[in-house]
XYZ file of C-alpha atoms in Angstrom:
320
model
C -19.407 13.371 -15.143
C -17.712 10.030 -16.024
C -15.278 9.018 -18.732
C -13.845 5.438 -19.359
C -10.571 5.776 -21.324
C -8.521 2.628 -22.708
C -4.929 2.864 -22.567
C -1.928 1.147 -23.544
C 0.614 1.040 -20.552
C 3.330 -1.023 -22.523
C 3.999 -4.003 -25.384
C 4.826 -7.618 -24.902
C 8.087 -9.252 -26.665
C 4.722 -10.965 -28.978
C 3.341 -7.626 -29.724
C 0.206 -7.838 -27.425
C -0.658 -4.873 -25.772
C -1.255 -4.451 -22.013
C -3.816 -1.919 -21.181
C -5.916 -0.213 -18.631
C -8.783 1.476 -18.104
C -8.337 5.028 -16.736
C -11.797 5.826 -15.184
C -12.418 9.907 -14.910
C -15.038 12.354 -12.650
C -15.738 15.645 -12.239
C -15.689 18.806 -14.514
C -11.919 19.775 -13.794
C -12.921 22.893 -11.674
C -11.287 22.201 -8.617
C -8.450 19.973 -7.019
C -7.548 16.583 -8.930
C -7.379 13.432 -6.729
C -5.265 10.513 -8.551
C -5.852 6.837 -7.440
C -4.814 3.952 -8.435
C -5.294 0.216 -6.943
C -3.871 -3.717 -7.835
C -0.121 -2.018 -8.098
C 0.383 -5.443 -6.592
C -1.305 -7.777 -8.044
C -2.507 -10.040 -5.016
C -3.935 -6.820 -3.691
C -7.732 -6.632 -4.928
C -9.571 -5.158 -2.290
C -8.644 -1.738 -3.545
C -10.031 -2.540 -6.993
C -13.075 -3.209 -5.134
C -13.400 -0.326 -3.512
C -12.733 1.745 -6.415
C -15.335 0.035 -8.365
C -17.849 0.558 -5.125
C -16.864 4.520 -4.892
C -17.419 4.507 -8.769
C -21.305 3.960 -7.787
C -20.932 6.650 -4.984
C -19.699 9.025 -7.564
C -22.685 8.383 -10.219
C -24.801 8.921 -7.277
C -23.848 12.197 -5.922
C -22.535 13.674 -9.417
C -24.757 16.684 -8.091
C -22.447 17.258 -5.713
C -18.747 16.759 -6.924
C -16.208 18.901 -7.210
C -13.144 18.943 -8.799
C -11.174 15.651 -10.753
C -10.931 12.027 -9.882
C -8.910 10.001 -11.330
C -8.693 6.529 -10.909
C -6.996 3.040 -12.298
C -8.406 0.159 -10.950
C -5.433 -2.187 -12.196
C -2.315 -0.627 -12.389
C -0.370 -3.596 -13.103
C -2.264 -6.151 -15.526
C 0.736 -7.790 -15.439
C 0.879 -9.169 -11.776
C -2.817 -8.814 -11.470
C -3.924 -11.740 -13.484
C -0.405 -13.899 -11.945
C -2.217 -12.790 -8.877
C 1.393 -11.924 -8.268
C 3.098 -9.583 -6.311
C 6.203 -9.295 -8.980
C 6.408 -9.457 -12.377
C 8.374 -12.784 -13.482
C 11.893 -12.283 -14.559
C 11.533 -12.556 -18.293
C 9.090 -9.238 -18.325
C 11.131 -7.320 -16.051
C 14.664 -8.630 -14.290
C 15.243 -5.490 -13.347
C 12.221 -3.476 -12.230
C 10.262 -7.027 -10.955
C 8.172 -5.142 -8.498
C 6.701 -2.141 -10.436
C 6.081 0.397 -7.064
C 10.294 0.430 -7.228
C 10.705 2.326 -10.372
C 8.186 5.565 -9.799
C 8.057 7.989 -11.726
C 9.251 5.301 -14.194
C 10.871 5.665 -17.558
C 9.222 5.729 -21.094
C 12.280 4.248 -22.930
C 13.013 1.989 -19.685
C 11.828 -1.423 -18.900
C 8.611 -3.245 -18.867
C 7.791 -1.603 -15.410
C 9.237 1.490 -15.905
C 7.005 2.433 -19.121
C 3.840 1.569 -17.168
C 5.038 4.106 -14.404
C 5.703 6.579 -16.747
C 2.481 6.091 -18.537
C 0.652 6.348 -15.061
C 3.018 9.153 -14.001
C 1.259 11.113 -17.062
C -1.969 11.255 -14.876
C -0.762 11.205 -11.789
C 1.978 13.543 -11.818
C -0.646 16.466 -12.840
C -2.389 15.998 -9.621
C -3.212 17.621 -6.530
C -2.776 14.395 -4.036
C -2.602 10.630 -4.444
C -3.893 7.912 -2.881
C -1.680 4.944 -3.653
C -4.450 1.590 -2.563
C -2.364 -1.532 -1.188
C -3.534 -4.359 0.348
C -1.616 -6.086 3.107
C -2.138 -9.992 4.227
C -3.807 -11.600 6.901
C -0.796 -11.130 9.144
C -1.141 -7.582 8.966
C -3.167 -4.884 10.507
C -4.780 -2.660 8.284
C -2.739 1.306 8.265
C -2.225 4.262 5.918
C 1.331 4.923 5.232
C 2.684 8.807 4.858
C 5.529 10.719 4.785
C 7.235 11.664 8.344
C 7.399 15.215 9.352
C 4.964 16.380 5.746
C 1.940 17.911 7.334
C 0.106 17.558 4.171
C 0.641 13.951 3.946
C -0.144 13.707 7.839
C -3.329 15.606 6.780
C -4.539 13.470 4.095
C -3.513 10.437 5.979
C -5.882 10.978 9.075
C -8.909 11.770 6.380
C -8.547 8.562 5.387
C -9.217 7.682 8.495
C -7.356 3.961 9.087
C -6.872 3.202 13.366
C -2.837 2.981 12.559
C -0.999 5.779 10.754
C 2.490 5.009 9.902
C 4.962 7.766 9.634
C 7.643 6.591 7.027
C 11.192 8.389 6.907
C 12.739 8.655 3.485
C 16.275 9.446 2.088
C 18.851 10.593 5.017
C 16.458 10.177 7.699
C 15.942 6.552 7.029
C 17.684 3.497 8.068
C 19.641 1.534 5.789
C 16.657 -0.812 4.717
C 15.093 2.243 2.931
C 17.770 2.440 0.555
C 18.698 -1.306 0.065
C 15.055 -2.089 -0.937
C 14.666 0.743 -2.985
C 11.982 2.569 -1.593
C 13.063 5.395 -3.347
C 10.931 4.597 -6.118
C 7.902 4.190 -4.274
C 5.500 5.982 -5.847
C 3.915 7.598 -2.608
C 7.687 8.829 -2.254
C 8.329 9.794 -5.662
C 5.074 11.998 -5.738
C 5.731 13.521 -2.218
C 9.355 14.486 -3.427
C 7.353 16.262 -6.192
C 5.137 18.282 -4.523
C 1.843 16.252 -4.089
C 0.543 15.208 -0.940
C 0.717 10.864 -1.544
C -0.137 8.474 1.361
C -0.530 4.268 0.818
C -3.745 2.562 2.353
C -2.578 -1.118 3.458
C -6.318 -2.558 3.513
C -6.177 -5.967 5.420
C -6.197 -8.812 3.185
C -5.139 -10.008 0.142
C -6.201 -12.822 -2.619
C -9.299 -12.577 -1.460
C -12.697 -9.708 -0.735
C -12.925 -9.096 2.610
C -15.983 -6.776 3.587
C -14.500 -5.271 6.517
C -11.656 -4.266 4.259
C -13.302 -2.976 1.749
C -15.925 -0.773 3.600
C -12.474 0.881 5.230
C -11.057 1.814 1.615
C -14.801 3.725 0.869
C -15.108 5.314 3.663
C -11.519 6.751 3.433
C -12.262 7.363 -0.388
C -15.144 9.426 0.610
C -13.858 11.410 3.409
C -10.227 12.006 1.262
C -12.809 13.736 -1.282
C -14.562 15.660 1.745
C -11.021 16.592 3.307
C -9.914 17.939 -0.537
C -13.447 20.243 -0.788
C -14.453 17.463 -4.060
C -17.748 16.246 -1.732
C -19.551 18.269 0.910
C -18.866 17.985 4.731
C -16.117 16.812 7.052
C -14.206 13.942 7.223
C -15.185 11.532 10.374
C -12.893 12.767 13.832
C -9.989 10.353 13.858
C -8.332 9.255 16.565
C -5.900 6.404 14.752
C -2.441 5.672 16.753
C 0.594 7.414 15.368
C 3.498 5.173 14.762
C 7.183 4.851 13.335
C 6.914 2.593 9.863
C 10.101 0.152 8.788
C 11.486 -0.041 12.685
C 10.861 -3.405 14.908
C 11.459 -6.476 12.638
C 11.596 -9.462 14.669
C 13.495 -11.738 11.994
C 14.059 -15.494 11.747
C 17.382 -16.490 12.406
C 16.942 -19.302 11.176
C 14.688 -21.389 9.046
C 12.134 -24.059 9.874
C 8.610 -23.759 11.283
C 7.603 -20.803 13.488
C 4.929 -21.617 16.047
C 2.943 -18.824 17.415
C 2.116 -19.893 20.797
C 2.495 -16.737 23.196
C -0.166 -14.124 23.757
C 1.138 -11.390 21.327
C -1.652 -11.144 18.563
C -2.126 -8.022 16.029
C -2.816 -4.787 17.391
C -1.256 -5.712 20.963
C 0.782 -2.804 22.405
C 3.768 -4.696 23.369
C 6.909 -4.487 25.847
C 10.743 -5.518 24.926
C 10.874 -9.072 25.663
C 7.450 -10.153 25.492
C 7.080 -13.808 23.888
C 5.820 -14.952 20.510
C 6.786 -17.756 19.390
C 9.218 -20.400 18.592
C 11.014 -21.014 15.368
C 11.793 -25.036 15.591
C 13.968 -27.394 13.171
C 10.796 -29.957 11.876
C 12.994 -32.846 11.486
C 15.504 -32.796 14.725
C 12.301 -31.023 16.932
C 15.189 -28.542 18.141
C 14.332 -25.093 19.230
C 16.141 -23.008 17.068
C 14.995 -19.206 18.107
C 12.956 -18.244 20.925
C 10.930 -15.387 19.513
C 10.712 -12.177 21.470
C 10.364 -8.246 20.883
C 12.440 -6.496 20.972
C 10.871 -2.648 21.819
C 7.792 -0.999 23.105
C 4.953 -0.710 20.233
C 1.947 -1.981 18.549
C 2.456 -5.010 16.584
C 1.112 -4.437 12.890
C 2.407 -7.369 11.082
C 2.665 -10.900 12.573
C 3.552 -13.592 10.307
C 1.081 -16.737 9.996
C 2.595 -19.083 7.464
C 4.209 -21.278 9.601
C 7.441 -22.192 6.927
C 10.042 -19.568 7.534
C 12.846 -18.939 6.144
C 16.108 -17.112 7.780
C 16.164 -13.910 7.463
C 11.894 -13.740 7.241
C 10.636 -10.686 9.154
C 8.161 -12.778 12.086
C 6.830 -9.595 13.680
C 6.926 -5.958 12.975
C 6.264 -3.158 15.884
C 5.889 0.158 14.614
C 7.177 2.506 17.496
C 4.943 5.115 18.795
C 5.783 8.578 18.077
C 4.205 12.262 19.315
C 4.518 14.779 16.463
């Protein structure tokens, strides 16, 4: 029912290897589920969860169906930097490694660990790609716009806030500069198989709450896909636009959250955050409002901002 495999993702300038551990389930009759956690390597509370579902599984063996896959670390690399990028030396080109999907094997640091990855997940049936956002976001599942499938597997999971995300011609301009391309929820979608991204709450640290999302949405993505008897839990999460919104500093200092807005708020154009203030002079340097009608799903708390910093993001609601 269970098979721990050791695998070498990619070499070191010294020689040392960096490996994984590719956990397995299931008797490969039925679908194959691929997941994979710590892409990011400040993002644990996936790991968690996939070591808590690993118990799960063991326990209701008599009932699986189908193949799990699943990779607790992806990236060893910014997982013990408790990093969210690899430093320049590894990887100047490919520093974050959910850029470069479905990687390269003759390619860069990054790009060989994709492809490696890519070897398991690009046989499967649908992914589930576990991220972790900070405390100054609220926790959502991230899918493709307009791909039922992705919709589908999306409100299985069964996070409040589902985030429709456009991709290639449909997106704006920040899809492309950032390279979102190479997202691996987008590179498997573009392939065929149903991906979505779980942003648990939290990161750095194991947050219960957080963590007891991710399994439940691990178990009922398993029930949605036929691999565990019964239904997923009714959802009735809020449907919203991903990537629209940003409230950005115009300039830096210290911002000071001191309005009513908090996470979660459904918000109105012009409603009041914050101030962004110069700490030496005291000057006000940006009033901080929003700018459209939403929810507000990220909301920075780190009061050292630089220009250009997104403060607040509002995902605009959407009917599809």
């Amino acid at each position: 029912m269970h098979d721990a495999e050791r695998i070498t993702l990619a070499r070191l300038p010294s020689g040392v290897e960096l490996e994984t551990t590719i956990h397995t389930y299931g008797d490969g009759d039925g679908p194959t589920l691929y997941v994979q956690a710590a892409q990011h390597g400040r993002e644990i509370n996936g790991s968690e969860v996939l070591r808590r579902l690993h118990a799960e599984l063991l326990a209701r063996r008599d009932d699986f169906s189908g193949t799990l896959v699943a990779v607790p670390v992806a990236d060893p690399i910014t997982f013990d930097r408790v990093s969210y990028t690899a430093p320049e030396p590894l990887d100047s080109v490919n520093a974050n490694m959910n850029r470069c999907w479905p990687g390269d094997e003759d390619g860069t640091l990054h790009e060989r660990m994709a492809a490696t990855l890519w070897e398991y997940a690009g046989d499967a049936d649908a992914i589930v790609d576990l991220h972790t956002g900070g405390l100054e976001m609220l926790s959502h599942t991230v899918y493709l716009k307009g791909d039922a499938e992705c919709r589908a597997l999306a409100e299985a999971f069964n996070i409040d806030l589902l985030l429709a995300e456009a991709a290639g011609e449909d997106a704006d301009a920040e899809w492309e500069d950032r390279d979102f391309g190479g997202k691996l929820r987008v590179a498997a979608t573009q392939e065929g198989i149903p991906t979505i991204t779980p942003e648990l709450a939290h990161n750095t640290e194991l947050v219960e709450d957080a963590i007891d999302a991710g399994l439940a949405g691990m178990l009922d993505v398993l029930r949605h896909l036929d691999m565990l008897p019964g239904e997923p839990a009714p959802t009735n999460a809020t449907i919203a636009r991903n990537h629209l919104g940003r409230v950005k500093a115009a300039d830096s200092g210290l911002f000071h959250v001191d309005g009513p807005v908090g996470l979660g708020d459904y918000v109105e154009p012009g409603d009041y955050v914050g101030t962004v203030y110069d700490p030496t002079s005291y000057e006000a340097l940006q009033e901080v409002t929003v700018d459209r009608e939403g929810i507000v799903y990220s909301l920075e708390k780190e009061a050292t901002v630089t220009a250009g910093s997104t403060l607040v993001g509002v995902a605009l609601l959407l009917e599809e």
